[in-house]
Structures are given as C-alpha cells and as structure tokens.
Coordinates of C-alpha atoms in Angstrom, one line a residue:
X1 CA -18.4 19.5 -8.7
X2 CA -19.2 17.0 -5.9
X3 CA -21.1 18.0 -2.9
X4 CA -20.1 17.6 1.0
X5 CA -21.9 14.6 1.1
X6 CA -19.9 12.7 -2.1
X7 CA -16.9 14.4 -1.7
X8 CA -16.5 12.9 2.3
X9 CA -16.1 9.7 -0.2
X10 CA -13.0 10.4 -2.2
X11 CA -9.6 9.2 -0.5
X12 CA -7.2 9.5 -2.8
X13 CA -7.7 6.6 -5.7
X14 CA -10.1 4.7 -3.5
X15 CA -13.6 5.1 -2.4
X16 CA -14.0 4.5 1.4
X17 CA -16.9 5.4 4.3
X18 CA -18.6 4.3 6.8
X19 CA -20.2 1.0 6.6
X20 CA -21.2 -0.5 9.7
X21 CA -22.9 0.7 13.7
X22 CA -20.3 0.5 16.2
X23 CA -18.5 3.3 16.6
X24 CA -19.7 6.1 18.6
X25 CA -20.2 9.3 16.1
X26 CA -20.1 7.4 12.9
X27 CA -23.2 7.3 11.0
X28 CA -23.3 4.5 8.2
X29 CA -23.0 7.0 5.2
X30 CA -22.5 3.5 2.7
X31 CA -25.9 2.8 2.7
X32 CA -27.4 0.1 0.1
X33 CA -28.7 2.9 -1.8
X34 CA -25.6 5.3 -2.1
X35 CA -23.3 2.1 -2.7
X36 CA -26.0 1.5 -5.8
X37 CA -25.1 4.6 -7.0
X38 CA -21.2 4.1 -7.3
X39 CA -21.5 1.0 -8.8
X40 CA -24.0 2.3 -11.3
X41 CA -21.2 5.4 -11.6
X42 CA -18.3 2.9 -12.0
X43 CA -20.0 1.2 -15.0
X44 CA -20.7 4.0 -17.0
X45 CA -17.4 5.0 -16.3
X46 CA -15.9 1.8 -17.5
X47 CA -18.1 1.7 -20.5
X48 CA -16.6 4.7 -22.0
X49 CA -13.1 3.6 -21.2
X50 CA -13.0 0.4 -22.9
X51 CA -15.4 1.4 -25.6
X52 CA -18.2 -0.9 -25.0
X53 CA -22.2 -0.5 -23.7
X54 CA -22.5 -1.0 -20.2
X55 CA -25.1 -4.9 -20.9
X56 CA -22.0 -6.3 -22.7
X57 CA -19.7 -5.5 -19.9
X58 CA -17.8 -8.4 -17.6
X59 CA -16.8 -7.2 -14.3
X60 CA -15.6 -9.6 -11.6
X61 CA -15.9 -8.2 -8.3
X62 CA -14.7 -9.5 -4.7
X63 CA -14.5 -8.5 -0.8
X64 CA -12.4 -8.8 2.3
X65 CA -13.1 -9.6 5.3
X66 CA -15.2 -7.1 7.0
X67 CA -18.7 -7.7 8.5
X68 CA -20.4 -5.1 6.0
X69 CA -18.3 -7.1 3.1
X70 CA -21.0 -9.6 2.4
X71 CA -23.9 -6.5 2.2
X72 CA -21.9 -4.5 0.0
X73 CA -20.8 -7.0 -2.2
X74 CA -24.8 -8.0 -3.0
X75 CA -25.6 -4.5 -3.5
X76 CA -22.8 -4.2 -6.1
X77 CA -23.2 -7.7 -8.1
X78 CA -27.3 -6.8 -8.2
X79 CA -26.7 -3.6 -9.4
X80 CA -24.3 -4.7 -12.1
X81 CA -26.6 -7.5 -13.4
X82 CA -29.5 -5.1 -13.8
X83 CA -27.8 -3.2 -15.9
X84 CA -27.0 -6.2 -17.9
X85 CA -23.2 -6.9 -16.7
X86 CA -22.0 -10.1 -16.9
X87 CA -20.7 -10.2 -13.4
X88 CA -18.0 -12.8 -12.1
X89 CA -18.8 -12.9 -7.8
X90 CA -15.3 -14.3 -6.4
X91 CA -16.7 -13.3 -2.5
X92 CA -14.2 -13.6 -0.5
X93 CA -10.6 -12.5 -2.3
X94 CA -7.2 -10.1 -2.1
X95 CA -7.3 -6.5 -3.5
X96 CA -4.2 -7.8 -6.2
X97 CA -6.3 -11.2 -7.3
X98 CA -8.9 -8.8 -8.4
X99 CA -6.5 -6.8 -10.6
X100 CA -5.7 -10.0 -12.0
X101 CA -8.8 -11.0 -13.1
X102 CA -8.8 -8.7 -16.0
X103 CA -5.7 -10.6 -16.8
X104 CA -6.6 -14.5 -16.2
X105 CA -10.5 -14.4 -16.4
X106 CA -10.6 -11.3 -19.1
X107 CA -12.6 -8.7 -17.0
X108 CA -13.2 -5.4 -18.1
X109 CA -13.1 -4.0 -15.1
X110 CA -13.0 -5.1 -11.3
X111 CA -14.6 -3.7 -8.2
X112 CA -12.8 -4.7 -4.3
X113 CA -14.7 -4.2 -1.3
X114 CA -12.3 -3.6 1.4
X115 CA -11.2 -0.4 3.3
X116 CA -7.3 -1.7 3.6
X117 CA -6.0 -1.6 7.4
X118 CA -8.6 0.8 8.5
X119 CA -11.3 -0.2 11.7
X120 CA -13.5 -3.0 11.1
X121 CA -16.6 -0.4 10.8
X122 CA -14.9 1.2 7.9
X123 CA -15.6 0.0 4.3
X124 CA -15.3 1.1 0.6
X125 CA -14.7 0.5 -3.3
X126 CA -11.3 -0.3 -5.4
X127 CA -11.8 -0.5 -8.9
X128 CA -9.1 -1.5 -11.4
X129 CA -9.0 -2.3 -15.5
X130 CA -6.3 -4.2 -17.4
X131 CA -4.5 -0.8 -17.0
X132 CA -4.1 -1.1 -13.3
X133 CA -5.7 0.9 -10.7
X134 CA -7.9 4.1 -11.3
X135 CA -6.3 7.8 -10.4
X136 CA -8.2 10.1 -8.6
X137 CA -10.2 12.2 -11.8
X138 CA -11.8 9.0 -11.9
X139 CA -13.3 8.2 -9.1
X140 CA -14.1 12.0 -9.1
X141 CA -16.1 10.9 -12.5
X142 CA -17.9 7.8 -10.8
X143 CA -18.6 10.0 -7.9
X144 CA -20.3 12.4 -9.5
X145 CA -22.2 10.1 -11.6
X146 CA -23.2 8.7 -8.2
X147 CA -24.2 12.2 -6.9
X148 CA -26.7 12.9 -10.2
X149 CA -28.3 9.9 -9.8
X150 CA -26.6 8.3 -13.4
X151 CA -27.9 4.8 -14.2
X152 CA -27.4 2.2 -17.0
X153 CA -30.3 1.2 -19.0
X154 CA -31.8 -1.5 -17.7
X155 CA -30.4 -5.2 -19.0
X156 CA -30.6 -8.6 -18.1
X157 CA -26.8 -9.5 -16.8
X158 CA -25.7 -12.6 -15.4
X159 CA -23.7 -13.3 -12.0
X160 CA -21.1 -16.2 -12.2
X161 CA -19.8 -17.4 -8.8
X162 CA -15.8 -18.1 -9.2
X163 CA -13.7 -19.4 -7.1
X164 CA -10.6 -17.3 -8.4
X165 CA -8.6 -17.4 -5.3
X166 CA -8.0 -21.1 -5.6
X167 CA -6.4 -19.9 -9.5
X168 CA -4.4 -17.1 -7.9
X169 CA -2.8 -19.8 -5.3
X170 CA -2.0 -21.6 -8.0
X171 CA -0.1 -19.6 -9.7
X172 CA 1.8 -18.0 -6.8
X173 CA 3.0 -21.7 -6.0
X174 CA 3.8 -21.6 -9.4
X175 CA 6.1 -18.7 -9.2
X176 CA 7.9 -20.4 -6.3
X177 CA 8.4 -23.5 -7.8
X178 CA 10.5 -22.2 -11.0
X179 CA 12.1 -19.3 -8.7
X180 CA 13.7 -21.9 -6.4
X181 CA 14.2 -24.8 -8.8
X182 CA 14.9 -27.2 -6.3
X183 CA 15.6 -30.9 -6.5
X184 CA 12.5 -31.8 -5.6
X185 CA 10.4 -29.3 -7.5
X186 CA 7.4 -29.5 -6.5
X187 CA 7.9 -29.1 -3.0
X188 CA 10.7 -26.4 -3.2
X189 CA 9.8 -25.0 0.5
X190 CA 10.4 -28.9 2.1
X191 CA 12.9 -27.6 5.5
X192 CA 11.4 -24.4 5.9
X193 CA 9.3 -23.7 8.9
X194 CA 7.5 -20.2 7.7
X195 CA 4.9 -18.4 10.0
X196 CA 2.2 -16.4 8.5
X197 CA 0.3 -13.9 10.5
X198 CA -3.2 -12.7 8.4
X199 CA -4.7 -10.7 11.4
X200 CA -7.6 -12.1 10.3
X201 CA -8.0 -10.4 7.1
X202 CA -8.1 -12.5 3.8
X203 CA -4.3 -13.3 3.5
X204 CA -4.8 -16.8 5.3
X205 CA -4.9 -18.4 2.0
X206 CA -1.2 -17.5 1.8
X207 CA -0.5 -20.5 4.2
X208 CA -2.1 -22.9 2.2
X209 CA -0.1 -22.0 -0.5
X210 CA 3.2 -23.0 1.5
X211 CA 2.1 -25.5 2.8
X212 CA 1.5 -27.1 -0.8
X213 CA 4.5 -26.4 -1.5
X214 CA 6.3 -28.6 1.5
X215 CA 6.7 -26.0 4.4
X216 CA 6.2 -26.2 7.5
X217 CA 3.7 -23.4 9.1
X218 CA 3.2 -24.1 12.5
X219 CA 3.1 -21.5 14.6
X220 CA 0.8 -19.4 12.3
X221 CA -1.6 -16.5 13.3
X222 CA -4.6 -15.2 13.1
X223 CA -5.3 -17.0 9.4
X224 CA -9.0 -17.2 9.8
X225 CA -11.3 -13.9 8.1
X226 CA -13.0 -12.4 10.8
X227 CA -13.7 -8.4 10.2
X228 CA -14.0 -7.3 13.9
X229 CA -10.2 -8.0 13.5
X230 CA -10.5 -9.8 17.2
X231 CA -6.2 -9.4 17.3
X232 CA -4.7 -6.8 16.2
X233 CA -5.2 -4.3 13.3
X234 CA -4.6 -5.7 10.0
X235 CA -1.6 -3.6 9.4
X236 CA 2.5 -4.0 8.7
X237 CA 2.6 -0.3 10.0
X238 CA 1.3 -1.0 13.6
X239 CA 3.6 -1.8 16.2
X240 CA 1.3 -4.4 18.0
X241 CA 0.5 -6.5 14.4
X242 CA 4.5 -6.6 13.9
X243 CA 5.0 -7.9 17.6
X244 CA 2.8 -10.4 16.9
X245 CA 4.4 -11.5 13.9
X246 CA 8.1 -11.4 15.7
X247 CA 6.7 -13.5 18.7
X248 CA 5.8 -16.1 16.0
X249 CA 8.9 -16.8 14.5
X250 CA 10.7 -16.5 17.4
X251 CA 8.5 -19.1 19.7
X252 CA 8.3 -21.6 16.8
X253 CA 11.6 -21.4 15.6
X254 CA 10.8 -19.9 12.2
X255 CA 13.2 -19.7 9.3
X256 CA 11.0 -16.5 8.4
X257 CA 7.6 -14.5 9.0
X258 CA 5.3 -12.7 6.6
X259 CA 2.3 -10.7 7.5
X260 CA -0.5 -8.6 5.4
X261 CA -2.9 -6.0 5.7
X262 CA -6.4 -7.0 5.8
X263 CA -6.3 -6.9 1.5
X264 CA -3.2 -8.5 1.0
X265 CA -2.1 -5.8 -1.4
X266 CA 1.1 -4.6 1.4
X267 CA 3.3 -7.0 2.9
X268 CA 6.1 -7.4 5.5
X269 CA 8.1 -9.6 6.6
X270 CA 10.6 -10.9 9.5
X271 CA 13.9 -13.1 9.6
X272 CA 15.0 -16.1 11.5
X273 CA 16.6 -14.3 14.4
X274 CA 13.1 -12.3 14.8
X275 CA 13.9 -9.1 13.7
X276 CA 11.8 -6.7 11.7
X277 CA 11.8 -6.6 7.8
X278 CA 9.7 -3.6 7.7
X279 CA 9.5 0.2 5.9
X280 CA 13.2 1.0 5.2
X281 CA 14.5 -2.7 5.7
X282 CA 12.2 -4.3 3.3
X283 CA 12.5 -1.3 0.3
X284 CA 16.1 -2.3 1.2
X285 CA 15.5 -6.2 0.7
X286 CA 13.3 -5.6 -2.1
X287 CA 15.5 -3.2 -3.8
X288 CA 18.1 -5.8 -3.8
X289 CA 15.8 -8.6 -5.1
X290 CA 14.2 -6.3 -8.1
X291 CA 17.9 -4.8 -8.9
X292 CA 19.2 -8.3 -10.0
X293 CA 19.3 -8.6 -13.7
X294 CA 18.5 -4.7 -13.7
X295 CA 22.2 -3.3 -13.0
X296 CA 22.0 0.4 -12.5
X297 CA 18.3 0.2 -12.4
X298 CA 16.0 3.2 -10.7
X299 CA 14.3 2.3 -7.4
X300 CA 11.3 4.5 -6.7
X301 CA 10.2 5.5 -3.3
X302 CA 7.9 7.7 -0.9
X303 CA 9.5 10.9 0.4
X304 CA 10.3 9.8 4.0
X305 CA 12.9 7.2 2.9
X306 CA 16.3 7.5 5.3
X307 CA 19.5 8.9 3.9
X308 CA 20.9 5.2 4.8
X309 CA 18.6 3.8 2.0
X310 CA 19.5 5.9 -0.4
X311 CA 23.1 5.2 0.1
X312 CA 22.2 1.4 0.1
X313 CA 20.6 1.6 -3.2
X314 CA 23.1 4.1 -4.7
X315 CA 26.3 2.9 -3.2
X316 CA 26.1 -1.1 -2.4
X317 CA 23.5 -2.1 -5.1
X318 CA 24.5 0.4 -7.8
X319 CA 21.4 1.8 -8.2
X320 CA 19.8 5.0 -8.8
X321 CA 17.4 6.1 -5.7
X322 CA 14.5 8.5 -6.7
X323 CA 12.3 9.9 -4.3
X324 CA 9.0 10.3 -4.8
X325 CA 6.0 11.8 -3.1
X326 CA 3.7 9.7 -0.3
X327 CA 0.8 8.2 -1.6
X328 CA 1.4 4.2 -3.3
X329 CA -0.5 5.3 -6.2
X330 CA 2.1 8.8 -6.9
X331 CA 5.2 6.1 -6.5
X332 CA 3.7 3.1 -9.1
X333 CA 2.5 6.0 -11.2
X334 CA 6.3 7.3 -11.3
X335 CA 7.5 4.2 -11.9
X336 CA 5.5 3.7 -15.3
X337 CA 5.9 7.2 -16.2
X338 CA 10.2 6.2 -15.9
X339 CA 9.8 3.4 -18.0
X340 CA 7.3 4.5 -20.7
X341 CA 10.8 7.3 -21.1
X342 CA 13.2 4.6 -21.5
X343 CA 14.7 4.6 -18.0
X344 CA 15.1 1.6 -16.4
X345 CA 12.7 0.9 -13.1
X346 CA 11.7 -2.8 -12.2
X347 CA 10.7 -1.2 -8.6
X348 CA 8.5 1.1 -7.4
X349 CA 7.6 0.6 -3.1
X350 CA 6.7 3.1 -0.2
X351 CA 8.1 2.7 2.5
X352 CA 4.1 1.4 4.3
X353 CA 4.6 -1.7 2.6
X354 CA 3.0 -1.1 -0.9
X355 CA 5.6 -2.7 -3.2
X356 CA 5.0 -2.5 -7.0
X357 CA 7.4 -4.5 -9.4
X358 CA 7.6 -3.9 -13.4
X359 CA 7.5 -8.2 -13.3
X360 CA 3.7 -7.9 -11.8
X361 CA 2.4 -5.3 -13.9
X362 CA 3.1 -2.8 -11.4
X363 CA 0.5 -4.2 -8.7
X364 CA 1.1 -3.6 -5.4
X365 CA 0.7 -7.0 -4.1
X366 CA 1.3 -8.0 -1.0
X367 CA 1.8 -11.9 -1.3
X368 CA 3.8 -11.4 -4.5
X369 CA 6.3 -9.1 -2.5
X370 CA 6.5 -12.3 0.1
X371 CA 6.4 -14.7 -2.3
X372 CA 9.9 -13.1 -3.9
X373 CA 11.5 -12.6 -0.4
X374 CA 10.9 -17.1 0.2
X375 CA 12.1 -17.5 -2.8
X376 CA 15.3 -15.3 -2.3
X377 CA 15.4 -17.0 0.7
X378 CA 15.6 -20.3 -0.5
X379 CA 18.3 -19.9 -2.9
X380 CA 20.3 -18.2 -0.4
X381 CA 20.2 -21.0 2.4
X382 CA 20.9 -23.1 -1.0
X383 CA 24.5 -21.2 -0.5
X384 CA 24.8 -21.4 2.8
X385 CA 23.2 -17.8 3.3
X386 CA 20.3 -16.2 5.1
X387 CA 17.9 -13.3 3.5
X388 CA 20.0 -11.0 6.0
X389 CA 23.0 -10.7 4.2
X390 CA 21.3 -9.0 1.3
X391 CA 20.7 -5.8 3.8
X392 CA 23.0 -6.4 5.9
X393 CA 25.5 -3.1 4.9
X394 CA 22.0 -0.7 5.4
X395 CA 22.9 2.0 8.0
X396 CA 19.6 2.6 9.6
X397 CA 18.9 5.9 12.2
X398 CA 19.8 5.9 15.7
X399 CA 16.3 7.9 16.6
X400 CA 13.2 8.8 14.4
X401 CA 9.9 10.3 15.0
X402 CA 7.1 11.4 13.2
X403 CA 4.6 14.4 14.3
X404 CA 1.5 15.3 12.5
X405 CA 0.2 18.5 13.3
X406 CA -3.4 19.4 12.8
X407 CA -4.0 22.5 10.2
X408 CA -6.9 25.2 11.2
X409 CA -7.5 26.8 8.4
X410 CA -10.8 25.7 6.5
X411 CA -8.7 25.7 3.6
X412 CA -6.1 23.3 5.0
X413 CA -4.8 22.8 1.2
X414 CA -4.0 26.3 0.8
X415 CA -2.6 26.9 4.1
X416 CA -0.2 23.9 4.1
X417 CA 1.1 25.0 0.6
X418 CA 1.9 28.7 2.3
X419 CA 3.7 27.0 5.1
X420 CA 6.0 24.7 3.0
X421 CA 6.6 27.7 0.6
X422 CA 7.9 29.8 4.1
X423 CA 9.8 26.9 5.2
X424 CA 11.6 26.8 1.8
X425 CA 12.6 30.2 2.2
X426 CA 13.6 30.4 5.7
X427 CA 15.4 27.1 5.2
X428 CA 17.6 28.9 2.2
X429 CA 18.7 31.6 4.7
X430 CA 20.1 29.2 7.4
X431 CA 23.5 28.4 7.8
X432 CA 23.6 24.9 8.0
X433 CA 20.1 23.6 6.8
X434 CA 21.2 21.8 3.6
X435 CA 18.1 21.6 1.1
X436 CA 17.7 18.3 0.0
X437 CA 18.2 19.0 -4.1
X438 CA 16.0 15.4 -4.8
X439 CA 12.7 16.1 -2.9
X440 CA 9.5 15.9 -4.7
X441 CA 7.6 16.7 -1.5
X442 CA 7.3 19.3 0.9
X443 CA 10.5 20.8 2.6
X444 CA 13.3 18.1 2.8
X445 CA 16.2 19.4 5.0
X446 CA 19.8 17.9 6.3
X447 CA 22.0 18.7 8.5
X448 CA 25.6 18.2 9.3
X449 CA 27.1 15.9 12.7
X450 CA 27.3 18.7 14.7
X451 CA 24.1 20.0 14.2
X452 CA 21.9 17.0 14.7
X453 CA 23.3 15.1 12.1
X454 CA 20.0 13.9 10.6
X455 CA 17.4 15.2 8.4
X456 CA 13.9 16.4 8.3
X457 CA 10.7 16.5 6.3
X458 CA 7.6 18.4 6.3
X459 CA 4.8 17.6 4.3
X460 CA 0.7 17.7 3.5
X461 CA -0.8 14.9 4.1
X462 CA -2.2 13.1 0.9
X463 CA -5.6 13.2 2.2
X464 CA -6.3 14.9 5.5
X465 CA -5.7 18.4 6.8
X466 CA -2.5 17.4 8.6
X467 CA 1.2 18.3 8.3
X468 CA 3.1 15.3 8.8
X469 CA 6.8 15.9 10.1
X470 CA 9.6 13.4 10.1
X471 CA 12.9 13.2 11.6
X472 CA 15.8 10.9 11.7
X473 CA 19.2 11.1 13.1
X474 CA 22.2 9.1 13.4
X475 CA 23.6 10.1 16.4
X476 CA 21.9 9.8 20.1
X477 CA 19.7 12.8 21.1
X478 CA 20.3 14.0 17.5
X479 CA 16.5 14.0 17.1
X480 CA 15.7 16.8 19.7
X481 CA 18.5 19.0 18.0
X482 CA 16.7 18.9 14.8
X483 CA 13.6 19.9 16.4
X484 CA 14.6 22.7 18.7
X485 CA 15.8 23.9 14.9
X486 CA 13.2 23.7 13.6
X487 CA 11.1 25.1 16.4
X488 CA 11.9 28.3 15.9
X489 CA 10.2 28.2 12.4
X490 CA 7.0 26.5 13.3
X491 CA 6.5 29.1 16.6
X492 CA 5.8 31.8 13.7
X493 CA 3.7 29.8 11.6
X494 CA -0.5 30.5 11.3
X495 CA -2.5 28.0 10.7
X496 CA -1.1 25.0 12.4
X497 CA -1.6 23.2 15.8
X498 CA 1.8 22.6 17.3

C-alpha cells in the first residue's frame, strides 16, 4: 500500500508533482532524492518485465520544456548509470519520440519528463516499453518501490547523448512525402503557407519539419522552449492558446494552423477560414482520415462526445461509434482490446486532443495526428478541395457547458459511485429522460425537442474528487432546460457542492 506522501504522486498512468518554487502553497515534493527513488523503482520494474538484470538494461530518457526539466532529467540519467543502465540522454524531446525509441534506437524502456499542459512549476515521469505506455498497477509498483527505498545493485552504466529528435523529424517528413506523392516529391508542402503555434513547449521542431518540406511558416508562434510558458498555456483545450492559433492563420493568410501541448503528444488544429478544428471537430476530421481503407471500421471515443458525432461516424462515414470512458489511456486501451478480438478499430481519440491510430502503434501523438490532417490536406486542394469538406455534414450543439462540482466526502470515490447509482435510478423513473443504452461512464441521459432537446452526462473524475457534468443541446436555451431537470435531482444529493 502507498502512503499519503507516494500516493499524492499517482495521476492516473503518469507520475506528476511539484517541481519547482513559485507558486504560493506548493512545496517542491520532486526533490532530487524522491525522483532517485522512482527511477530506481522504474528499473526494477522494467527489469522484471522484459526479463533482463537491471546493468544490462538500455533506457533512453528525454524532457520538455520546463525549468525543473534539466534537474530532473540529471537526477534520472545518474541514477540509471549507477545501476549499470546503458542510458541514451536525448534532452530536450516529445512525449511520442520517446515511445519511439524503443522502436528505432531499441530501448527497453523510456522515461519523459514533462507534466503535459499543466503550470510551468508542475513536473513528473512518463514511462513507456515497446508495448506502449504503462497502466496504472504499474506505476503503483514503481511507486512503491520508490516508497521502500528499492535500489539496483550497484553497476557501472554508460550515458549516450542522442540527438533522436533530428531522426523523429525525419521520419515524419518522411510520412508526408509518400502520403502526398506530389510532383515534386520532396517538397510536397511547396504552396502551402502553414502556421504552427508551440506555446513554447517542445513542438517547435514541427516547423522545421515543414519547412523542409517546401512550406511556407510565416506567421508562426511561440516555437521557442521556454517552461515559464511566457504566452499562453501549452494547451489545445484552453480557449486563449486556440485564439492564438486562430489569429495566426487568419493575419498571415494561412492555408491551415496546428498547435500542441507542451509534450506534443495532443494536437489541434485550424482551417483556412480560421475556424476551430478542435474536440468534436477534429475526432470528426480524424475519424474520416482513419476510416479510409477501414469501411465500417469502429471509432473509439471519451464519454462526452456529442450526439452529432456519433451520427457523423455512424451515418456519413459508415462507421461504428463506441463510447468509451474519459481518460486517453481507457480509450487507446479499448481500442487494442477491440482489435486483439477481431473487430476492426484503426482509431482510438478523446475528445482533449489525444488521438491514437492502429498505423502508429496506438501512440497518442500529437505531430503524427497533424502530420495526417497536411497530408489530407494536400491531396484534397490536389482536387480542388479544402480539409473542410470532410466535416462538413457534422451537426454540432447550439449551447454546451460543463460544471464540475466538488465532492465532500473523504471518500469522494465511494460517494460519487452512490450518486451515479441514485441518478441511474431516478433517471429510470422519469418520463422523458431517455438512458443512453451505449454509455460506459457515469449517467448518460437524452432528451426529446421539447424537453431541452439535448443530453447530459455525469461523471467521476478520472483523478480528482470532482463530478464533472456536461450538457449539450441543439436548440437555443435548450441548455438551462436540461439543467432545471436535472436540478431537482442534484438538490437531494449528499456529498456534493452544487
């Protein structure tokens, strides 16, 4: 069992705290010693999963941009080479180029310093193997390992410095060349003007790569690291980083905008005219891109997905929609699980931006997801097209909201699965709440044109003692009908902070 001070670690799959003075309240709990003790507790770990003592290990670890990034990442490549690791330092690289250095380099296992779009005092540990990322028994395992103090014998290990960035640009350019074929093949992108917008995380490197490959980038943001994150949060979810983004295209004329989190591993993107290719808009896009060649293919998703989308996928693409719970992990895990039975999913994206495809080993990878929208992009101009006509027929809500309510009870878990189990029934007795007979996740409910013709959802939070609730409609004040409904549930309910 992990203690308080261990446990405060664990989020989700990943391996995040506090790394850095700044922030009024947080302590730095990543200190040199406890990160010592992870990456001690990752490579026993590893050493039992790929059958091999810990001094004849080779793991390649890398960072993002943060200001604690270049501490951490010592502490973790010293640590390794005492133990007798041959370790392959690539410094300063994208969470999905360190997945794919157990493919290209031969790693046994990879370690990422980052802490995704969170604030720049915020830090952590990603670990993958050649199987993909770790689930969350593991990094209970490496956790307590950490907590008792578990070390390697000591060895005599090695530490490489690799450029492996400059081989992962390569091969995305790579990609694009023989997706867009063009007459002049080895610039493909020669025409487009293309904005990228890094918010000063590590996905800068991603202009570069279009640039090589003949397009024009002027007008790009934000490309240099810089982990203060001086601009706006690193994020495809925040309002202010997709602004940015939008702004860009529009003021330099852009056939098209992409923008990353601070790891690169989620992605969005924008079109020509400026307008947002974000949450449902790009599972939309990408559904459309991963369903060709795949006919009648299943598309995995989060939970808060709209109706719209699942009529898109189901109806226009000739699909099969499944809807999965919220976590990116829970969705890429579903999608293996679909194929290892025989069922057909190239797919598998929530709707933050986390978009896994069967193509690239099921990585959620930012710059790949980008690299297949230019590409589709490309070939449609090619026709006389533009990348909006492949969404073009998605009905999207009129009004949506989200509300996350705070749960009191110690045992937020426990009182969150009480409340959802209540919803269910009350929901069963209503006269027009329709239970939605595909939800994985919490209480899923629609309801009909008169009655706010829309739908909600409410859920646990993957992590945190909050109930997130969301609501869509398609009809103009639609939203507030739904939630006077739904009102008169939540007014009963113990345990939550409405």
């Amino acid at each position: 069992m992990l203690n308080t001070f261990y446990k405060n670690f664990k989020s989700g799959t990943d391996i995040r705290g506090v790394a850095a003075e700044g922030v009024k309240g947080q302590e730095v709990n990543l200190t040199n010693e406890v990160v010592a003790n992870m990456t001690n507790g990752f490579a026993l770990w590893l050493s039992e999963q790929v059958h091999k003592p810990v001094n004849e290990l080779t793991v390649s670890v890398g960072r993002d941009s943060r200001i604690s990034g270049p501490r951490i990442i010592s502490v973790v490549t010293e640590t390794l080479k005492d133990a007798g690791v041959r370790v392959i330092n690539c410094e300063l690289a994208s969470t999905p180029s360190m997945f794919m250095t157990t493919v290209d380099l031969g790693a046994d296992g990879a370690v990422q310093i980052t802490a995704s779009h969170h604030p720049f005092n915020r830090n952590g540990l990603k670990f993958f193997t050649r199987e993909g990322g770790l689930e969350g028994s593991d990094i209970e395992v490496i956790l307590e390992h950490a907590q008792n103090g578990d070390k390697p014998e000591k060895g005599e290990g090695v530490i490489e410095n690799v450029d492996y960035m400059a081989q992962y640009k390569e091969h995305l350019k790579d990609i694009i060349r023989k997706g867009v074929n063009a007459e002049n093949y080895d610039k493909p992108l020669e025409g487009f003007r293309i904005v990228v917008d890094a918010g000063n995380g590590v996905g800068g490197f991603y202009a570069e790569v279009l640039e090589d490959l003949g397009a024009d980038t002027t007008g790009s943001r934000y490309l240099d690291p810089d982990g203060m994150f001086p601009n706006h949060v690193p994020n495809p979810e925040n309002k202010e980083a997709m602004q940015s983004i939008c702004e860009a295209v529009k003021e330099s004329n852009a056939d098209l905008g992409v923008i990353f989190d601070t790891d690169v591993d989620r992605g969005g993107a924008v079109d020509s005219s400026g307008n947002e290719i974000n949450r449902n808009r790009l599972v939309a896009l990408a559904s459309a891109i991963a369903l060709e060649g795949n006919d009648g293919g299943t598309i995995v998703t989060d939970s808060i997905t709209s109706s719209g989308l699942k009529e898109f996928i189901e109806k226009d693409l000739g699909g099969k929609h499944y809807r999965y719970r919220r976590g990116y992990k829970n969705v890429i895990d579903k999608g293996l699980e679909l194929n290892a039975q025989g069922i057909n999913c190239p797919l598998a994206i929530e709707t933050s931006g986390h978009a896994a495809m069967r193509e690239n080993y099921f990585l959620d990878d930012g710059a790949y997801l980008c690299t297949k929208i230019i590409i589709k992009n490309a070939c449609l101009v090619r026709e006389g097209k533009s990348i909006e006509t492949l969404t073009a027929t998605l009905k999207e809500p009129k009004e949506e909201t989200e509300i996350r309510f705070e749960i009191t009870e110690e045992d937020f878990r426990a009182c969150g699965e009480r409340i959802i189990a209540e919803l269910t029934s009350y929901a069963e007795k209503k006269n027009g709440w329709i239970l939605a007979d595909d939800n994985r996740e919490g209480v899923r409910v629609s309801f009909g044109e008169n009655d706010g013709n829309g739908w909600f959802l409410l859920r646990l939070s993957v992590h945190d003692p909050i109930m997130p609730l969301n609501i869509e409609s398609d009809s103009e004040g639609g939203v507030e009908i739904i939630k006077e409904k739904l009102y008169g549930f939540l007014r009963t309910v113990k345990g939550l902070k409405i």
